[in-house]
XYZ file of C-alpha atoms in Angstrom:
619
model
C 124.584 94.617 105.030
C 122.760 96.342 102.697
C 125.006 98.100 100.454
C 125.047 101.372 98.101
C 123.098 101.020 94.823
C 125.508 103.077 93.583
C 128.542 100.757 95.197
C 127.011 97.791 93.208
C 126.890 99.493 89.935
C 130.500 100.275 90.863
C 131.410 96.908 91.213
C 129.647 95.215 88.362
C 131.001 97.680 85.962
C 134.400 96.820 87.007
C 133.819 93.203 86.844
C 134.395 91.644 83.437
C 131.507 89.246 83.266
C 133.806 87.010 80.970
C 136.594 86.842 82.924
C 134.636 85.557 86.326
C 132.737 82.797 84.575
C 136.039 81.802 82.446
C 137.239 80.259 85.422
C 134.552 77.985 85.874
C 134.083 76.633 82.303
C 135.419 77.944 79.056
C 134.010 80.383 76.764
C 133.750 80.616 73.003
C 132.828 83.495 70.942
C 129.762 83.354 69.347
C 128.600 86.622 67.468
C 128.569 89.995 70.205
C 128.113 87.255 72.912
C 130.197 84.546 74.215
C 129.063 80.730 75.267
C 129.637 77.946 77.204
C 128.531 74.245 78.525
C 126.383 75.478 81.277
C 128.641 75.075 84.814
C 125.213 74.620 86.528
C 124.089 71.650 84.899
C 125.873 68.816 82.756
C 125.318 69.317 78.884
C 127.210 68.686 75.861
C 125.236 71.571 73.777
C 126.467 74.722 75.119
C 123.329 76.513 76.117
C 125.111 78.937 78.570
C 125.514 82.515 77.208
C 127.188 85.406 78.510
C 126.317 89.016 77.484
C 127.698 92.404 79.097
C 126.183 92.604 82.539
C 124.458 89.133 82.872
C 124.480 85.530 82.198
C 121.918 83.283 81.428
C 121.646 79.287 80.431
C 118.893 78.521 78.126
C 118.623 75.083 79.527
C 118.503 75.245 83.223
C 117.377 78.592 83.491
C 120.162 79.789 85.547
C 120.482 84.009 85.085
C 122.146 86.832 86.986
C 125.357 89.214 87.474
C 128.724 88.793 88.663
C 128.177 88.533 91.892
C 125.473 85.893 91.786
C 127.292 83.718 89.621
C 130.188 84.020 92.330
C 127.510 82.889 94.875
C 126.339 80.216 92.978
C 128.984 78.818 91.571
C 131.301 79.013 94.538
C 128.775 79.065 97.267
C 129.558 82.347 99.013
C 127.249 84.477 100.719
C 126.587 88.013 99.163
C 128.880 89.553 101.708
C 131.751 87.232 100.426
C 130.995 87.280 97.026
C 131.031 91.211 97.380
C 134.016 91.380 99.017
C 135.896 88.936 96.726
C 134.750 90.447 93.863
C 135.835 94.216 95.094
C 139.326 93.127 96.195
C 139.886 91.801 92.712
C 138.197 95.185 91.352
C 140.352 97.436 93.719
C 137.548 98.500 95.748
C 137.046 99.270 98.976
C 133.984 97.677 100.588
C 131.769 100.444 102.394
C 131.577 100.227 106.391
C 128.197 99.873 107.581
C 126.930 102.693 108.980
C 124.935 102.636 112.314
C 121.813 103.678 110.663
C 122.223 100.832 108.091
C 122.783 98.495 110.813
C 119.700 99.799 112.782
C 117.576 99.208 109.381
C 119.348 95.399 109.100
C 118.128 94.688 112.875
C 114.429 96.201 112.302
C 113.941 93.725 109.165
C 115.376 90.611 110.868
C 113.064 91.790 113.964
C 110.002 92.109 111.234
C 110.881 88.691 109.696
C 110.494 87.130 113.192
C 107.274 88.444 113.395
C 106.205 87.461 110.305
C 107.778 83.716 110.897
C 105.828 83.410 113.985
C 102.494 84.207 112.850
C 103.141 82.024 109.983
C 103.374 79.406 112.275
C 99.935 79.994 114.157
C 98.449 80.119 110.575
C 99.350 76.927 109.948
C 98.789 74.993 113.359
C 95.401 77.032 113.113
C 94.625 75.273 109.499
C 94.947 71.987 111.000
C 92.694 73.059 114.210
C 89.204 72.448 114.355
C 89.038 76.238 113.791
C 90.580 75.804 110.505
C 88.333 73.338 109.302
C 86.716 75.405 106.819
C 89.584 76.946 105.011
C 91.089 73.073 105.005
C 87.847 71.813 103.404
C 87.733 74.967 101.196
C 91.287 74.436 99.899
C 91.009 70.656 99.497
C 87.409 71.133 97.451
C 89.909 73.002 95.087
C 91.501 70.200 94.518
C 94.538 70.963 96.598
C 96.378 67.798 98.095
C 97.636 67.993 101.224
C 101.032 67.733 100.487
C 100.638 70.693 98.469
C 99.068 72.671 101.165
C 101.731 71.917 103.188
C 104.884 72.682 101.205
C 103.489 76.282 100.115
C 102.662 77.225 103.733
C 98.614 77.794 103.139
C 97.523 78.678 106.923
C 94.222 79.784 108.405
C 94.401 83.112 109.904
C 91.477 82.672 113.095
C 88.186 84.637 113.845
C 90.345 88.000 114.051
C 89.510 88.372 117.923
C 92.974 89.294 119.219
C 93.936 85.247 119.576
C 96.901 85.853 117.451
C 98.160 88.877 118.814
C 97.846 87.263 122.282
C 100.074 84.874 121.045
C 102.599 87.142 119.279
C 102.498 89.620 122.203
C 103.452 86.826 124.518
C 106.512 85.985 122.226
C 107.460 89.712 123.341
C 106.518 91.659 119.931
C 104.685 94.704 120.688
C 101.743 95.808 118.991
C 103.491 98.625 116.932
C 105.734 95.891 115.753
C 103.354 93.891 114.672
C 101.664 96.893 113.031
C 104.496 97.057 111.417
C 104.810 93.850 109.716
C 101.859 94.422 108.307
C 99.519 92.089 110.524
C 97.111 94.478 111.862
C 95.011 97.422 110.720
C 95.653 100.820 112.072
C 93.378 103.710 112.656
C 93.754 107.217 111.394
C 96.764 108.416 113.330
C 98.728 104.987 113.064
C 97.632 103.232 116.067
C 96.779 99.232 115.855
C 93.760 98.696 116.497
C 92.582 94.871 115.152
C 94.079 92.027 113.248
C 94.083 92.785 109.650
C 93.369 88.581 108.493
C 90.113 87.091 110.094
C 88.578 84.298 108.720
C 90.747 83.886 105.806
C 92.480 81.038 104.192
C 96.300 82.666 104.076
C 99.212 82.566 101.437
C 102.462 83.154 102.482
C 104.338 85.881 100.287
C 107.941 85.497 99.991
C 110.927 87.695 98.427
C 113.008 86.154 95.240
C 115.472 84.868 98.358
C 112.737 83.170 100.079
C 112.318 85.249 103.029
C 108.552 85.903 104.625
C 107.839 89.230 103.571
C 103.898 89.211 104.130
C 101.018 87.418 103.587
C 97.655 86.987 101.164
C 94.455 86.146 102.609
C 91.405 84.694 100.922
C 87.958 84.737 102.481
C 85.305 82.171 102.829
C 82.108 84.302 103.033
C 80.619 87.196 100.822
C 83.207 89.891 102.543
C 84.908 92.109 100.233
C 87.761 92.514 99.289
C 87.543 88.432 98.180
C 91.713 88.280 98.130
C 93.732 90.768 100.020
C 97.410 91.692 100.763
C 99.265 92.618 103.706
C 99.908 96.638 103.675
C 103.537 97.925 102.267
C 106.487 97.431 104.525
C 109.892 97.852 105.170
C 110.123 94.410 104.058
C 107.117 94.090 101.634
C 107.381 96.290 98.021
C 104.640 94.960 95.873
C 105.794 96.712 92.584
C 108.710 94.325 93.281
C 107.268 91.074 94.522
C 106.149 88.082 92.770
C 104.044 85.547 94.346
C 105.800 82.326 93.710
C 108.774 83.735 92.171
C 111.597 82.314 94.466
C 110.328 78.813 94.289
C 109.771 79.352 90.101
C 113.396 80.157 90.195
C 114.965 77.019 91.778
C 111.969 74.793 90.207
C 113.414 76.423 86.453
C 116.958 76.362 87.415
C 117.039 72.777 88.927
C 117.676 69.350 86.778
C 115.978 66.538 88.396
C 117.530 63.283 88.473
C 116.331 60.380 86.299
C 112.814 58.374 88.045
C 112.468 61.979 89.524
C 109.257 63.404 88.415
C 109.881 65.843 85.344
C 108.020 69.269 85.601
C 104.811 69.237 82.550
C 106.636 72.589 81.420
C 109.682 74.408 82.230
C 108.069 77.996 80.841
C 108.150 81.240 83.368
C 104.493 81.524 83.749
C 102.676 84.781 84.970
C 98.941 84.221 85.989
C 96.863 86.230 88.039
C 96.040 85.055 91.439
C 97.519 82.789 94.068
C 95.204 79.503 93.419
C 96.246 79.916 89.799
C 99.508 79.517 90.700
C 99.476 76.625 93.504
C 97.488 74.709 91.267
C 100.002 75.009 88.412
C 102.795 74.201 90.674
C 100.557 71.234 91.665
C 100.220 70.184 88.231
C 103.893 70.345 86.968
C 104.198 73.561 85.909
C 106.623 74.878 88.493
C 107.411 78.141 86.773
C 104.090 79.708 87.468
C 104.122 83.330 89.512
C 101.948 85.797 90.260
C 101.756 89.711 90.613
C 100.214 91.189 94.000
C 96.736 92.284 93.097
C 98.504 95.353 90.665
C 98.897 95.285 87.419
C 102.360 93.967 85.883
C 105.476 96.565 87.303
C 108.483 97.575 85.569
C 110.152 96.276 88.595
C 108.133 92.874 88.099
C 109.146 92.759 84.353
C 112.950 92.828 84.941
C 112.629 90.624 87.837
C 111.232 88.136 85.254
C 113.291 88.688 82.670
C 116.326 87.403 85.359
C 114.731 84.090 85.689
C 114.076 83.599 81.592
C 114.227 85.800 78.491
C 110.621 85.187 77.126
C 108.553 84.697 79.715
C 104.625 83.668 78.615
C 102.174 85.995 80.442
C 98.546 83.834 80.698
C 95.636 86.039 81.263
C 92.047 84.714 82.124
C 89.694 84.788 78.865
C 87.783 87.717 80.163
C 87.506 91.548 79.213
C 89.736 91.947 82.763
C 91.964 89.716 81.053
C 92.244 91.575 78.033
C 92.795 94.751 79.883
C 95.617 92.986 81.737
C 96.979 91.937 78.891
C 97.229 95.332 77.631
C 98.282 97.214 80.365
C 101.569 94.295 80.342
C 102.495 94.892 76.546
C 102.301 98.738 77.291
C 104.635 98.404 79.975
C 107.039 96.276 78.632
C 107.513 98.035 75.639
C 110.063 100.375 76.402
C 112.183 98.015 78.389
C 112.300 95.149 75.280
C 115.528 94.722 73.464
C 116.791 91.763 71.187
C 117.037 89.572 74.358
C 114.137 89.706 76.440
C 110.468 90.268 75.109
C 107.300 88.620 76.453
C 104.652 85.909 75.036
C 101.206 85.501 75.383
C 98.301 83.206 76.224
C 94.875 84.079 76.747
C 92.936 81.342 77.369
C 89.351 80.503 76.441
C 86.187 82.476 77.404
C 85.549 81.670 81.148
C 88.593 79.637 82.294
C 91.530 80.818 84.152
C 94.948 78.053 84.818
C 93.025 76.797 87.616
C 89.754 75.370 86.368
C 91.808 74.560 83.429
C 93.497 72.505 84.653
C 91.150 70.887 87.049
C 88.740 70.245 83.762
C 91.151 69.247 81.650
C 94.229 68.185 83.129
C 97.764 69.299 82.315
C 97.937 68.667 78.533
C 95.330 71.163 78.143
C 97.614 73.978 79.903
C 100.522 72.280 77.843
C 98.793 73.301 74.620
C 98.034 76.340 75.507
C 101.428 77.038 76.450
C 102.781 75.823 73.657
C 100.633 78.502 71.257
C 101.558 81.467 72.974
C 101.734 83.780 70.966
C 104.440 86.974 70.422
C 103.965 90.238 71.882
C 104.083 91.608 68.223
C 101.066 89.672 67.515
C 99.512 90.235 70.428
C 99.863 93.758 70.508
C 98.151 94.048 66.574
C 95.406 91.672 67.745
C 94.738 94.154 71.060
C 95.026 97.326 69.069
C 92.615 96.458 66.493
C 90.553 94.350 68.286
C 86.681 94.879 67.220
C 87.853 97.006 63.884
C 85.884 95.309 60.984
C 85.837 97.179 57.228
C 87.069 100.196 58.746
C 86.963 103.441 56.782
C 90.042 105.740 56.127
C 89.328 107.231 59.402
C 89.559 104.357 61.277
C 92.597 102.974 59.119
C 94.108 106.192 60.253
C 93.958 105.850 63.289
C 94.982 102.171 63.932
C 97.949 103.096 61.492
C 98.809 106.157 64.143
C 98.739 103.480 67.417
C 100.647 100.856 65.586
C 103.369 103.412 65.136
C 103.598 104.779 68.262
C 103.117 101.556 69.992
C 106.739 100.612 68.069
C 107.859 103.996 69.079
C 108.010 103.690 72.572
C 110.352 100.814 72.354
C 113.773 102.042 73.537
C 116.085 99.718 71.653
C 116.084 101.705 68.289
C 117.047 98.358 66.172
C 113.714 96.522 67.766
C 111.602 99.289 67.466
C 112.685 99.097 63.604
C 111.636 95.904 63.355
C 108.414 96.056 65.479
C 107.276 99.003 63.043
C 108.054 97.084 60.301
C 106.206 94.058 61.332
C 103.295 95.875 62.711
C 102.943 97.866 59.386
C 102.927 94.629 57.444
C 100.478 93.209 59.811
C 97.938 96.420 58.927
C 98.279 95.491 55.076
C 97.625 91.887 55.251
C 94.723 92.641 57.336
C 92.634 95.694 56.232
C 93.741 95.680 52.381
C 90.831 95.261 50.392
C 89.383 92.277 49.288
C 91.541 91.234 45.759
C 89.142 91.769 43.161
C 87.894 88.866 40.991
C 89.663 87.580 37.959
C 93.174 88.797 39.133
C 95.742 86.433 39.913
C 96.437 86.553 43.847
C 99.193 89.811 43.229
C 101.341 87.395 41.124
C 101.182 87.378 36.842
C 99.367 84.441 35.622
C 102.731 83.245 33.933
C 103.934 82.931 38.233
C 106.475 85.985 37.866
C 106.864 87.955 40.728
C 105.515 91.654 40.568
C 109.000 92.740 41.122
C 109.463 91.764 37.758
C 108.023 93.960 34.981
C 107.163 92.494 31.377
C 110.215 93.277 28.937
C 109.519 96.432 26.839
C 109.537 95.111 23.486
C 111.134 97.314 20.555
C 108.560 98.855 17.831
C 104.930 98.597 19.020
C 104.057 98.019 22.752
C 101.894 95.224 22.969
C 98.681 95.296 25.118
C 99.328 94.008 28.628
C 96.664 91.295 29.839
C 94.685 93.060 33.024
C 96.391 91.114 35.526
C 99.784 92.450 34.283
C 98.566 96.210 34.189
C 97.364 96.022 37.539
C 100.462 94.777 38.882
C 102.535 97.555 36.840
C 100.409 100.107 38.130
C 101.225 99.082 41.783
C 104.742 98.594 40.862
C 104.544 102.448 39.525
C 102.578 103.723 42.551
C 105.879 102.895 44.841
C 108.606 103.700 41.740
C 106.644 107.766 41.967
C 106.969 107.322 45.625
C 110.431 106.660 45.282
C 111.193 109.564 43.039
C 108.948 111.670 45.320
C 109.045 110.897 49.344
C 107.586 114.015 49.944
C 104.191 112.458 49.072
C 104.342 110.082 51.428
C 102.540 112.023 54.109
C 99.793 113.182 51.693
C 99.209 109.223 50.108
C 100.272 107.080 53.030
C 96.794 105.679 54.450
C 95.577 105.259 51.245
C 98.821 103.503 50.267
C 98.162 101.054 53.410
C 94.649 99.950 52.085
C 95.599 98.607 49.117
C 96.255 94.867 48.696
C 99.866 93.912 47.080
C 101.238 90.842 46.601
C 103.932 89.739 48.733
C 107.441 91.489 46.966
C 105.859 95.261 46.767
C 104.021 94.661 50.013
C 107.599 94.517 51.837
C 108.937 97.124 49.541
C 106.103 99.610 50.826
C 106.609 98.812 54.339
C 110.294 99.426 53.875
C 110.069 102.940 51.987
C 106.950 103.741 54.972
C 110.064 102.490 57.662
C 112.482 104.745 56.116
C 109.785 107.567 56.278
C 109.193 107.613 59.656
C 112.683 107.188 60.441
C 113.654 110.108 59.067
C 111.230 112.371 57.897
C 112.655 115.000 55.576
C 114.656 112.261 53.466
C 114.378 113.360 49.647
C 114.791 110.483 47.198
C 118.302 110.111 46.977
C 118.411 109.901 50.431
C 115.197 107.295 50.671
C 117.157 105.316 47.856
C 120.536 105.421 50.014
C 118.471 103.915 52.627
C 116.734 101.581 51.076
C 120.136 100.022 49.597
C 121.883 100.053 52.617
C 118.921 98.063 54.022
C 119.571 95.407 51.263
C 117.056 96.214 48.628
C 118.946 97.011 46.007
C 117.561 94.782 44.061
C 113.845 95.684 44.705
C 115.070 99.161 44.018
C 115.849 98.460 40.266
C 113.128 96.185 39.330
C 110.746 98.689 40.731
C 112.474 101.424 38.491
C 112.641 99.209 36.028
C 111.146 100.423 32.248
C 107.426 99.923 32.263
C 105.613 97.974 29.603
C 102.682 100.553 30.626
C 101.869 103.636 27.867
C 103.501 105.953 30.731
C 101.932 109.607 31.966
C 104.145 112.457 31.963
C 103.627 112.446 35.822
C 105.739 109.109 36.383
C 109.047 110.156 34.255
C 111.724 110.643 36.295
C 111.617 114.611 36.001
C 107.937 114.666 36.842
C 107.279 117.966 38.699
C 105.575 117.014 42.279
C 101.963 118.253 41.525
C 102.117 116.254 37.775
C 103.654 113.050 40.119
C 101.244 113.759 42.646
C 98.303 113.925 40.084
C 99.397 111.134 38.481
C 99.903 108.678 42.002
C 96.222 109.003 42.564
C 95.525 108.398 38.906
C 97.160 104.910 39.465
C 95.805 104.460 42.986
C 92.018 105.104 41.459
C 92.273 102.335 38.909
C 93.688 99.833 41.272
C 90.386 100.810 44.162
C 87.958 103.118 42.994
C 86.297 102.444 46.163
C 88.961 103.474 48.134
C 89.491 106.753 46.028
C 85.844 107.506 46.921
C 86.944 106.998 50.344
C 89.649 109.498 50.243
C 87.780 112.231 48.505
C 85.158 112.017 51.190
C 87.957 112.344 53.447
C 89.251 115.207 52.157
C 85.736 116.479 52.000
C 85.319 116.379 55.394
C 88.941 117.596 55.826
C 88.334 120.867 54.141
C 84.940 121.153 56.209
C 86.626 121.114 59.258
C 89.782 123.564 58.063
C 89.001 125.064 54.734
C 92.183 126.676 53.919
C 93.617 126.409 50.551
C 96.217 123.346 50.900
C 92.866 121.757 52.009
C 90.916 123.059 49.314
C 94.029 122.191 46.729
C 93.205 118.163 48.020
C 89.625 118.050 47.920
C 89.757 119.316 44.118
C 92.529 116.387 43.263
C 90.741 113.896 44.438
C 87.456 114.832 42.386
C 89.136 115.469 39.621
C 90.852 112.143 40.115
C 87.547 110.208 40.323
C 85.897 111.744 37.115
C 88.489 110.807 35.352
C 89.175 106.946 37.115
C 85.211 106.757 36.552
C 85.203 107.331 32.947
C 88.186 104.868 32.783
C 90.471 107.572 31.645
C 93.921 109.132 32.535
C 93.985 112.558 31.423
C 97.911 112.930 30.279
C 98.279 109.142 29.104
C 100.261 108.934 26.048
C 99.579 106.468 23.620
């Protein structure tokens, strides 16, 4: 029986998942979640976690909601589980309307048609007419056991023999066409078999029911791979090839002596043959979309099986495009408990070819090196950028910030923004100048620990200490005048800072992006709430350098801005030249008063820096 989704949502909302699961296993609190030893496989250390609306076992992969738990734990049917939970929740189970009964009956009839076609396809593969198809599959390294286990078949020559068989079983052409086995003309009338001279791959839903077929031609015909059309049973955006088998494989604990899986990862690959070859090689968690980019519905289905599936794409430009689309689709759906990992195979390889040429260990090694989504996102967005100028850095920084902003979970979005910015700083910072000590003082002290200020005459700090102090003072000025960030952000991003200062820079930028209107007090409070009070104190400590007036606490904004650019110029004169060039271009494009002021300030600052001066420096 098909229930109204609103009824099922209400049932889940009224059913305390912890109470249902607590009947079968002892639950203990673990932070915000509950955990237990999994009721579906024997274990001594708890790996079964209960969240607000679902459970997941990180040991065997069992996953689902209250309804699926009752079905799995008590062996009930879907209807029995719903009725039992509804009774406990005080809900009345809706009666099935005649239209619902009609749709369910129609679906059963379409399934009968597909089952009959599947029997025909399998028989044909092992007959004389399927000789070429069977030879092709064996030539791709598939064993007869794998061919039989996956129900592979042969569609015949398309001259109506399948239609004849199905009509003899009292299936009319209209029903055969509705099941997706016949082509139709412009008016929707059946006009011939859809699959002919193709190896066939049965496509099943997550419960294992047959919903459609895919076919691969052996000749030069196009398309090489063909999926059945969407039908009442088959909706491509919700279906993953091999998901029912992968779910079972990853959930099942194999008894001693049986063949173990080479990997218990849920792996998304690109095609039928990749899935089947990986299953045969022991990677029983392989699945594939059906000729389309991953959809939100497919990602949700993956996450119901595993919290961090691995997307394994071919090592070509198409694989790169697929990775970009998958990342873009996944970002709005992420939360701290579900993510993606990525494997990009060597150029020219796909999972099928890799395991045939190099065996299962090669695939195992690739999966072991799967990269996290944040790393892959940065690599994809920055690919091809080498020695970027200020315009390219600004564009990339904006893309990274925009990508993080698409994540719906605010806390996770903040972490992604911070991580991507840190990668940006680390990757595109200017090369460290010869002779300085890699961002730390030669005595090993952190850049966050300025040299002590001595009474009497100030000693002249060593060159590396001067550089570190100027870096620290740049951040100190921004703490006092955060309104400068909008103008200096790209220049700041181009500086190669030591780790502790780079982390503080990321935190300041993160706070500014989260709340663009923060004043000095608000920015300081924000950073203190993030546990950075000690770093604020060290950045704000007195400096051993002669201090220009613009770096003082009570400096006017214009003075602070001028001083900031002077310090920046002494740290990166080349960066200042780039900033001047960018200001000139901006003034040409929009010659207003603000752009003119920026250009004049950059030019004046560069003049001072090239003469080795800071105009209002004391001492």
